[in-house]
Amino acid sequence: MGRWPTKVTIKEVGPRDGLQNEASPVATADKIAWINLLSETGLSYIEVTSFVHPKWIPQLADAAEVAAGIRRKDGVTYAALVPNEKGLERALRVGVDEVGVFMSASETHNQKNINKTIAATFPVLEGVVKAAKQERKTVRGYVSTVFGCPYEGTVAVDQVLMVADRLFAMGIDELSLGDTIGVATPKQVEDVLAEVLRRFPAEQIAMHFHDTRGTALANILVSMEMGITTFDSSLGGLGGCPYAPGASGNVATDDLVYMLHGMGVETGINVEQLTKAALFIRDKIGRPLPSRYLQTISS
Ligand code: HMG
Ligand code: MG
């Protein structure tokens, strides 16, 4: 490998991370139509919804209808977030390919987001991973607030490593490191990744940058230089975390694809189809989206 990988995998989280934070509801049929358009872009992974408590995230209360209603394309992994065994049962009933379990590196965000201490979260997620594996599902783990917490500020790298160790010990297949509130800068990414990669192979680590302060693409560039080849993003830059004040959207898939293709890094994504899907959801949301790339498209 040269300075950058020749190919990266983009995991589209817009239908989950994007829509979970949208104030105006998007109709179930529109979500399904959007995911069907995303399936035609060449993306190999789409996180379609989450089976959390509908009172906590009313925007995704239609998780089962969405997961059951989409057209599955061969070669695409359709994933969903689950917080506990109840969520897993709901997800398995509609047959998702992969589940994502999630927790935070910081105590206060974990408490606000999933109503448990970090210590009390481990046995819950352990049960989910075990049950999902029995059903032959792959499991993705997420750690939030890796680079900073909206309540506690600085988060110690040791805390991130401790949570990562526990999640890998449970048997997760991949870990996504979340900059939930978009505070990371490239030097910090380098420092944290240096520690993480001392323990875990780069192939099992994904980066999940929110672009709150405009540093996401720079952080991705540094991550690639350190050997990371999987990135989460959200078409149009939709998104946030409703339990992280000030969190705004994920890095925009379309901006990321523009940068990567310009550098000669393959993604397998067709830009024309991607733009079509972006314009579709922009029109349904009814306001301009944060993506820069979309602002250059006139229609
Ligand atoms: P709780 O109230 O503590 O749950 O919520 P509980 O276990 O005490 O159960 C209370 C009731 O809820 C029970 O019903 C359960 O059956 C029901 P009752 O017996 O009283 O009638 N219940 C459920 N119902 C449906 N689906 C479920 C479920 N679980 C329990 N899955 C809970 C705990 C975790 C459920 C709640 O806090 C929750 O749903 N939190 C989700 C918050 C969330 O979705 N946040 C955003 C996603 S994370 C994120 O965005 C970050 C990420 O993008 C990475 C990054 O950016 O850093 C991934
Ligand atoms: Mg997120």
PDB file of C-alpha atoms in Angstrom, residues 7-229:
ATOM      1  CA  LYS A   7      -9.860   1.096  -2.255  1.00  0.00           C
ATOM      2  CA  VAL A   8     -12.012   2.003   0.730  1.00  0.00           C
ATOM      3  CA  THR A   9     -15.374   0.774   1.954  1.00  0.00           C
ATOM      4  CA  ILE A  10     -17.984   3.399   2.677  1.00  0.00           C
ATOM      5  CA  LYS A  11     -20.729   2.421   5.099  1.00  0.00           C
ATOM      6  CA  GLU A  12     -23.806   4.541   4.537  1.00  0.00           C
ATOM      7  CA  VAL A  13     -25.460   5.420   7.843  1.00  0.00           C
ATOM      8  CA  GLY A  14     -27.807   8.149   6.586  1.00  0.00           C
ATOM      9  CA  PRO A  15     -31.074   6.226   6.935  1.00  0.00           C
ATOM     10  CA  ARG A  16     -30.210   5.615  10.604  1.00  0.00           C
ATOM     11  CA  ASP A  17     -27.804   8.280  11.912  1.00  0.00           C
ATOM     12  CA  GLY A  18     -29.142  10.905   9.518  1.00  0.00           C
ATOM     13  CA  LEU A  19     -32.842  10.381   9.947  1.00  0.00           C
ATOM     14  CA  GLN A  20     -32.739   9.745  13.714  1.00  0.00           C
ATOM     15  CA  ASN A  21     -31.988  13.410  14.205  1.00  0.00           C
ATOM     16  CA  GLU A  22     -34.350  15.007  11.713  1.00  0.00           C
ATOM     17  CA  ALA A  23     -37.000  17.190  13.309  1.00  0.00           C
ATOM     18  CA  SER A  24     -39.486  16.791  10.473  1.00  0.00           C
ATOM     19  CA  PRO A  25     -40.655  13.205  10.028  1.00  0.00           C
ATOM     20  CA  VAL A  26     -39.880  11.403   6.793  1.00  0.00           C
ATOM     21  CA  ALA A  27     -42.671   9.072   5.629  1.00  0.00           C
ATOM     22  CA  THR A  28     -41.949   5.350   5.835  1.00  0.00           C
ATOM     23  CA  ALA A  29     -42.560   4.936   2.106  1.00  0.00           C
ATOM     24  CA  ASP A  30     -40.026   7.701   1.386  1.00  0.00           C
ATOM     25  CA  LYS A  31     -37.412   6.058   3.605  1.00  0.00           C
ATOM     26  CA  ILE A  32     -37.942   2.802   1.736  1.00  0.00           C
ATOM     27  CA  ALA A  33     -37.735   4.523  -1.647  1.00  0.00           C
ATOM     28  CA  TRP A  34     -34.542   6.300  -0.547  1.00  0.00           C
ATOM     29  CA  ILE A  35     -32.881   3.097   0.657  1.00  0.00           C
ATOM     30  CA  ASN A  36     -33.853   1.433  -2.639  1.00  0.00           C
ATOM     31  CA  LEU A  37     -32.110   4.281  -4.477  1.00  0.00           C
ATOM     32  CA  LEU A  38     -29.061   3.886  -2.206  1.00  0.00           C
ATOM     33  CA  SER A  39     -28.962   0.194  -3.123  1.00  0.00           C
ATOM     34  CA  GLU A  40     -28.447   1.218  -6.767  1.00  0.00           C
ATOM     35  CA  THR A  41     -25.403   3.413  -6.076  1.00  0.00           C
ATOM     36  CA  GLY A  42     -22.796   0.668  -5.657  1.00  0.00           C
ATOM     37  CA  LEU A  43     -22.675   1.053  -1.868  1.00  0.00           C
ATOM     38  CA  SER A  44     -22.009  -2.342  -0.270  1.00  0.00           C
ATOM     39  CA  TYR A  45     -23.326  -1.486   3.197  1.00  0.00           C
ATOM     40  CA  ILE A  46     -26.373   0.461   4.338  1.00  0.00           C
ATOM     41  CA  GLU A  47     -27.434   0.935   7.947  1.00  0.00           C
ATOM     42  CA  VAL A  48     -31.150   1.133   7.335  1.00  0.00           C
ATOM     43  CA  THR A  49     -32.643   1.911  10.762  1.00  0.00           C
ATOM     44  CA  SER A  50     -32.391   1.180  14.465  1.00  0.00           C
ATOM     45  CA  PHE A  51     -34.478  -0.954  16.796  1.00  0.00           C
ATOM     46  CA  VAL A  52     -34.143   1.298  19.825  1.00  0.00           C
ATOM     47  CA  HIS A  53     -37.050   2.325  22.031  1.00  0.00           C
ATOM     48  CA  PRO A  54     -39.494   4.286  19.861  1.00  0.00           C
ATOM     49  CA  LYS A  55     -40.038   6.780  22.677  1.00  0.00           C
ATOM     50  CA  TRP A  56     -36.325   7.580  22.679  1.00  0.00           C
ATOM     51  CA  ILE A  57     -36.089   7.922  18.893  1.00  0.00           C
ATOM     52  CA  PRO A  58     -39.584   8.464  17.451  1.00  0.00           C
ATOM     53  CA  GLN A  59     -38.099   9.208  14.017  1.00  0.00           C
ATOM     54  CA  LEU A  60     -37.227   5.516  13.659  1.00  0.00           C
ATOM     55  CA  ALA A  61     -40.364   4.027  15.228  1.00  0.00           C
ATOM     56  CA  ASP A  62     -41.113   2.466  11.831  1.00  0.00           C
ATOM     57  CA  ALA A  63     -37.911   0.366  11.912  1.00  0.00           C
ATOM     58  CA  ALA A  64     -39.678  -2.930  11.241  1.00  0.00           C
ATOM     59  CA  GLU A  65     -41.704  -1.552   8.331  1.00  0.00           C
ATOM     60  CA  VAL A  66     -38.608  -0.024   6.764  1.00  0.00           C
ATOM     61  CA  ALA A  67     -36.438  -3.126   7.152  1.00  0.00           C
ATOM     62  CA  ALA A  68     -39.224  -5.359   5.831  1.00  0.00           C
ATOM     63  CA  GLY A  69     -40.196  -3.008   3.011  1.00  0.00           C
ATOM     64  CA  ILE A  70     -36.888  -2.403   1.243  1.00  0.00           C
ATOM     65  CA  ARG A  71     -35.773  -4.247  -1.868  1.00  0.00           C
ATOM     66  CA  ARG A  72     -32.617  -6.187  -0.979  1.00  0.00           C
ATOM     67  CA  LYS A  73     -29.916  -6.157  -3.554  1.00  0.00           C
ATOM     68  CA  ASP A  74     -27.370  -8.965  -3.741  1.00  0.00           C
ATOM     69  CA  GLY A  75     -23.983  -7.925  -2.459  1.00  0.00           C
ATOM     70  CA  VAL A  76     -25.348  -5.198  -0.169  1.00  0.00           C
ATOM     71  CA  THR A  77     -25.309  -5.679   3.604  1.00  0.00           C
ATOM     72  CA  TYR A  78     -28.410  -4.228   5.254  1.00  0.00           C
ATOM     73  CA  ALA A  79     -27.637  -3.450   8.886  1.00  0.00           C
ATOM     74  CA  ALA A  80     -29.482  -1.985  11.864  1.00  0.00           C
ATOM     75  CA  LEU A  81     -28.580  -0.681  15.294  1.00  0.00           C
ATOM     76  CA  VAL A  82     -29.855  -2.588  18.347  1.00  0.00           C
ATOM     77  CA  PRO A  83     -29.420  -1.495  21.980  1.00  0.00           C
ATOM     78  CA  ASN A  84     -30.459  -4.707  23.759  1.00  0.00           C
ATOM     79  CA  GLU A  85     -32.022  -8.159  23.296  1.00  0.00           C
ATOM     80  CA  LYS A  86     -35.473  -6.686  22.803  1.00  0.00           C
ATOM     81  CA  GLY A  87     -34.106  -4.662  19.896  1.00  0.00           C
ATOM     82  CA  LEU A  88     -32.299  -7.705  18.544  1.00  0.00           C
ATOM     83  CA  GLU A  89     -35.511  -9.750  18.584  1.00  0.00           C
ATOM     84  CA  ARG A  90     -37.277  -7.031  16.638  1.00  0.00           C
ATOM     85  CA  ALA A  91     -34.412  -6.852  14.124  1.00  0.00           C
ATOM     86  CA  LEU A  92     -34.203 -10.618  13.656  1.00  0.00           C
ATOM     87  CA  ARG A  93     -37.917 -10.817  12.989  1.00  0.00           C
ATOM     88  CA  VAL A  94     -37.411  -8.743   9.838  1.00  0.00           C
ATOM     89  CA  GLY A  95     -34.117 -10.365   8.910  1.00  0.00           C
ATOM     90  CA  VAL A  96     -31.363  -7.752   8.919  1.00  0.00           C
ATOM     91  CA  ASP A  97     -27.933  -8.979   7.750  1.00  0.00           C
ATOM     92  CA  GLU A  98     -25.861  -7.391  10.494  1.00  0.00           C
ATOM     93  CA  VAL A  99     -26.538  -5.692  13.815  1.00  0.00           C
ATOM     94  CA  GLY A 100     -24.688  -2.815  15.406  1.00  0.00           C
ATOM     95  CA  VAL A 101     -24.334  -2.548  19.175  1.00  0.00           C
ATOM     96  CA  PHE A 102     -23.322   0.772  20.666  1.00  0.00           C
ATOM     97  CA  MET A 103     -22.065   2.434  23.806  1.00  0.00           C
ATOM     98  CA  SER A 104     -19.921   5.384  24.791  1.00  0.00           C
ATOM     99  CA  ALA A 105     -16.408   5.810  26.094  1.00  0.00           C
ATOM    100  CA  SER A 106     -17.651   8.502  28.497  1.00  0.00           C
ATOM    101  CA  GLU A 107     -19.929   7.683  31.415  1.00  0.00           C
ATOM    102  CA  THR A 108     -22.322  10.630  31.125  1.00  0.00           C
ATOM    103  CA  HIS A 109     -23.008  10.232  27.420  1.00  0.00           C
ATOM    104  CA  ASN A 110     -23.553   6.503  27.891  1.00  0.00           C
ATOM    105  CA  GLN A 111     -26.037   7.233  30.658  1.00  0.00           C
ATOM    106  CA  LYS A 112     -27.926   9.883  28.658  1.00  0.00           C
ATOM    107  CA  ASN A 113     -27.957   7.821  25.464  1.00  0.00           C
ATOM    108  CA  ILE A 114     -28.843   4.352  26.733  1.00  0.00           C
ATOM    109  CA  ASN A 115     -29.843   4.916  30.340  1.00  0.00           C
ATOM    110  CA  LYS A 116     -27.143   2.752  31.898  1.00  0.00           C
ATOM    111  CA  THR A 117     -23.685   3.018  33.367  1.00  0.00           C
ATOM    112  CA  ILE A 118     -20.828   1.726  31.230  1.00  0.00           C
ATOM    113  CA  ALA A 119     -20.375  -1.209  33.617  1.00  0.00           C
ATOM    114  CA  ALA A 120     -24.067  -2.132  33.361  1.00  0.00           C
ATOM    115  CA  THR A 121     -23.952  -1.911  29.551  1.00  0.00           C
ATOM    116  CA  PHE A 122     -21.347  -4.658  29.058  1.00  0.00           C
ATOM    117  CA  PRO A 123     -23.542  -7.609  30.139  1.00  0.00           C
ATOM    118  CA  VAL A 124     -26.428  -6.315  28.005  1.00  0.00           C
ATOM    119  CA  LEU A 125     -24.285  -6.056  24.877  1.00  0.00           C
ATOM    120  CA  GLU A 126     -22.632  -9.374  25.644  1.00  0.00           C
ATOM    121  CA  GLY A 127     -26.078 -11.007  25.569  1.00  0.00           C
ATOM    122  CA  VAL A 128     -26.898  -9.296  22.264  1.00  0.00           C
ATOM    123  CA  VAL A 129     -23.628 -10.336  20.594  1.00  0.00           C
ATOM    124  CA  LYS A 130     -24.009 -13.927  21.774  1.00  0.00           C
ATOM    125  CA  ALA A 131     -27.609 -14.191  20.580  1.00  0.00           C
ATOM    126  CA  ALA A 132     -26.804 -12.514  17.251  1.00  0.00           C
ATOM    127  CA  LYS A 133     -23.895 -14.892  16.659  1.00  0.00           C
ATOM    128  CA  GLN A 134     -26.162 -17.864  17.371  1.00  0.00           C
ATOM    129  CA  GLU A 135     -28.312 -16.567  14.518  1.00  0.00           C
ATOM    130  CA  ARG A 136     -25.154 -16.347  12.374  1.00  0.00           C
ATOM    131  CA  LYS A 137     -25.288 -12.564  12.113  1.00  0.00           C
ATOM    132  CA  THR A 138     -22.188 -10.434  11.999  1.00  0.00           C
ATOM    133  CA  VAL A 139     -21.971  -7.755  14.671  1.00  0.00           C
ATOM    134  CA  ARG A 140     -20.526  -4.283  14.453  1.00  0.00           C
ATOM    135  CA  GLY A 141     -19.636  -2.406  17.629  1.00  0.00           C
ATOM    136  CA  TYR A 142     -19.724   1.365  17.984  1.00  0.00           C
ATOM    137  CA  VAL A 143     -17.921   3.411  20.588  1.00  0.00           C
ATOM    138  CA  SER A 144     -19.187   6.975  20.865  1.00  0.00           C
ATOM    139  CA  THR A 145     -17.448  10.055  22.296  1.00  0.00           C
ATOM    140  CA  VAL A 146     -14.016   8.668  21.396  1.00  0.00           C
ATOM    141  CA  PHE A 147     -12.583  12.135  20.764  1.00  0.00           C
ATOM    142  CA  GLY A 148     -14.632  14.164  23.239  1.00  0.00           C
ATOM    143  CA  CYS A 149     -17.869  14.123  25.217  1.00  0.00           C
ATOM    144  CA  PRO A 150     -20.505  16.872  25.188  1.00  0.00           C
ATOM    145  CA  TYR A 151     -20.877  16.529  28.979  1.00  0.00           C
ATOM    146  CA  GLU A 152     -17.389  15.596  30.200  1.00  0.00           C
ATOM    147  CA  GLY A 153     -15.089  17.192  27.618  1.00  0.00           C
ATOM    148  CA  THR A 154     -11.846  15.276  27.204  1.00  0.00           C
ATOM    149  CA  VAL A 155     -12.066  11.494  27.036  1.00  0.00           C
ATOM    150  CA  ALA A 156      -9.004   9.445  28.034  1.00  0.00           C
ATOM    151  CA  VAL A 157      -7.658   7.096  25.357  1.00  0.00           C
ATOM    152  CA  ASP A 158      -7.426   4.385  28.031  1.00  0.00           C
ATOM    153  CA  GLN A 159     -11.171   4.573  28.436  1.00  0.00           C
ATOM    154  CA  VAL A 160     -11.632   4.043  24.675  1.00  0.00           C
ATOM    155  CA  LEU A 161      -9.223   1.091  24.743  1.00  0.00           C
ATOM    156  CA  MET A 162     -10.987  -0.448  27.725  1.00  0.00           C
ATOM    157  CA  VAL A 163     -14.380  -0.315  25.963  1.00  0.00           C
ATOM    158  CA  ALA A 164     -12.840  -1.558  22.689  1.00  0.00           C
ATOM    159  CA  ASP A 165     -11.194  -4.494  24.508  1.00  0.00           C
ATOM    160  CA  ARG A 166     -14.475  -5.492  26.097  1.00  0.00           C
ATOM    161  CA  LEU A 167     -16.413  -5.274  22.821  1.00  0.00           C
ATOM    162  CA  PHE A 168     -13.844  -7.319  20.870  1.00  0.00           C
ATOM    163  CA  ALA A 169     -13.765  -9.881  23.703  1.00  0.00           C
ATOM    164  CA  MET A 170     -17.534 -10.298  23.212  1.00  0.00           C
ATOM    165  CA  GLY A 171     -16.866 -11.286  19.604  1.00  0.00           C
ATOM    166  CA  ILE A 172     -17.772  -8.233  17.521  1.00  0.00           C
ATOM    167  CA  ASP A 173     -16.467  -8.377  13.952  1.00  0.00           C
ATOM    168  CA  GLU A 174     -15.656  -4.700  13.514  1.00  0.00           C
ATOM    169  CA  LEU A 175     -15.450  -1.612  15.705  1.00  0.00           C
ATOM    170  CA  SER A 176     -16.481   1.846  14.566  1.00  0.00           C
ATOM    171  CA  LEU A 177     -14.864   4.698  16.488  1.00  0.00           C
ATOM    172  CA  GLY A 178     -17.263   7.612  16.756  1.00  0.00           C
ATOM    173  CA  ASP A 179     -16.461  11.294  16.897  1.00  0.00           C
ATOM    174  CA  THR A 180     -20.022  11.870  18.053  1.00  0.00           C
ATOM    175  CA  ILE A 181     -19.799  15.640  18.401  1.00  0.00           C
ATOM    176  CA  GLY A 182     -17.259  16.320  15.661  1.00  0.00           C
ATOM    177  CA  VAL A 183     -14.450  17.722  17.800  1.00  0.00           C
ATOM    178  CA  ALA A 184     -11.526  15.637  16.552  1.00  0.00           C
ATOM    179  CA  THR A 185      -8.602  17.160  14.696  1.00  0.00           C
ATOM    180  CA  PRO A 186      -6.055  15.193  12.624  1.00  0.00           C
ATOM    181  CA  LYS A 187      -3.284  15.102  15.221  1.00  0.00           C
ATOM    182  CA  GLN A 188      -5.674  13.718  17.819  1.00  0.00           C
ATOM    183  CA  VAL A 189      -6.910  11.107  15.340  1.00  0.00           C
ATOM    184  CA  GLU A 190      -3.310  10.077  14.724  1.00  0.00           C
ATOM    185  CA  ASP A 191      -2.620   9.794  18.466  1.00  0.00           C
ATOM    186  CA  VAL A 192      -5.752   7.803  19.257  1.00  0.00           C
ATOM    187  CA  LEU A 193      -5.368   5.512  16.247  1.00  0.00           C
ATOM    188  CA  ALA A 194      -1.723   4.831  17.098  1.00  0.00           C
ATOM    189  CA  GLU A 195      -2.903   3.401  20.433  1.00  0.00           C
ATOM    190  CA  VAL A 196      -5.866   1.531  18.955  1.00  0.00           C
ATOM    191  CA  LEU A 197      -3.793  -0.025  16.152  1.00  0.00           C
ATOM    192  CA  ARG A 198      -1.225  -1.295  18.634  1.00  0.00           C
ATOM    193  CA  ARG A 199      -3.973  -3.664  19.839  1.00  0.00           C
ATOM    194  CA  PHE A 200      -6.334  -4.290  16.926  1.00  0.00           C
ATOM    195  CA  PRO A 201      -5.818  -4.765  13.176  1.00  0.00           C
ATOM    196  CA  ALA A 202      -6.756  -1.823  10.939  1.00  0.00           C
ATOM    197  CA  GLU A 203      -9.094  -4.142   8.975  1.00  0.00           C
ATOM    198  CA  GLN A 204     -11.352  -4.383  12.025  1.00  0.00           C
ATOM    199  CA  ILE A 205     -11.526  -0.658  12.700  1.00  0.00           C
ATOM    200  CA  ALA A 206     -13.844   1.851  11.022  1.00  0.00           C
ATOM    201  CA  MET A 207     -13.986   5.598  11.607  1.00  0.00           C
ATOM    202  CA  HIS A 208     -17.246   7.484  12.136  1.00  0.00           C
ATOM    203  CA  PHE A 209     -16.725  11.221  11.933  1.00  0.00           C
ATOM    204  CA  HIS A 210     -19.394  13.833  12.435  1.00  0.00           C
ATOM    205  CA  ASP A 211     -18.492  17.017  10.624  1.00  0.00           C
ATOM    206  CA  THR A 212     -19.628  19.549  13.209  1.00  0.00           C
ATOM    207  CA  ARG A 213     -16.498  21.678  12.924  1.00  0.00           C
ATOM    208  CA  GLY A 214     -15.469  20.872   9.364  1.00  0.00           C
ATOM    209  CA  THR A 215     -12.588  18.550  10.238  1.00  0.00           C
ATOM    210  CA  ALA A 216     -14.076  15.217   9.117  1.00  0.00           C
ATOM    211  CA  LEU A 217     -12.388  14.923   5.699  1.00  0.00           C
ATOM    212  CA  ALA A 218      -9.015  15.891   7.156  1.00  0.00           C
ATOM    213  CA  ASN A 219      -9.527  13.273   9.857  1.00  0.00           C
ATOM    214  CA  ILE A 220     -10.375  10.658   7.231  1.00  0.00           C
ATOM    215  CA  LEU A 221      -7.245  11.500   5.260  1.00  0.00           C
ATOM    216  CA  VAL A 222      -5.067  10.963   8.332  1.00  0.00           C
ATOM    217  CA  SER A 223      -6.929   7.745   9.160  1.00  0.00           C
ATOM    218  CA  MET A 224      -6.238   6.428   5.639  1.00  0.00           C
ATOM    219  CA  GLU A 225      -2.579   7.257   6.042  1.00  0.00           C
ATOM    220  CA  MET A 226      -2.631   5.064   9.140  1.00  0.00           C
ATOM    221  CA  GLY A 227      -4.137   2.134   7.241  1.00  0.00           C
ATOM    222  CA  ILE A 228      -7.867   2.498   7.935  1.00  0.00           C
ATOM    223  CA  THR A 229     -10.018   1.540   4.944  1.00  0.00           C
TER     224      THR A 229
END
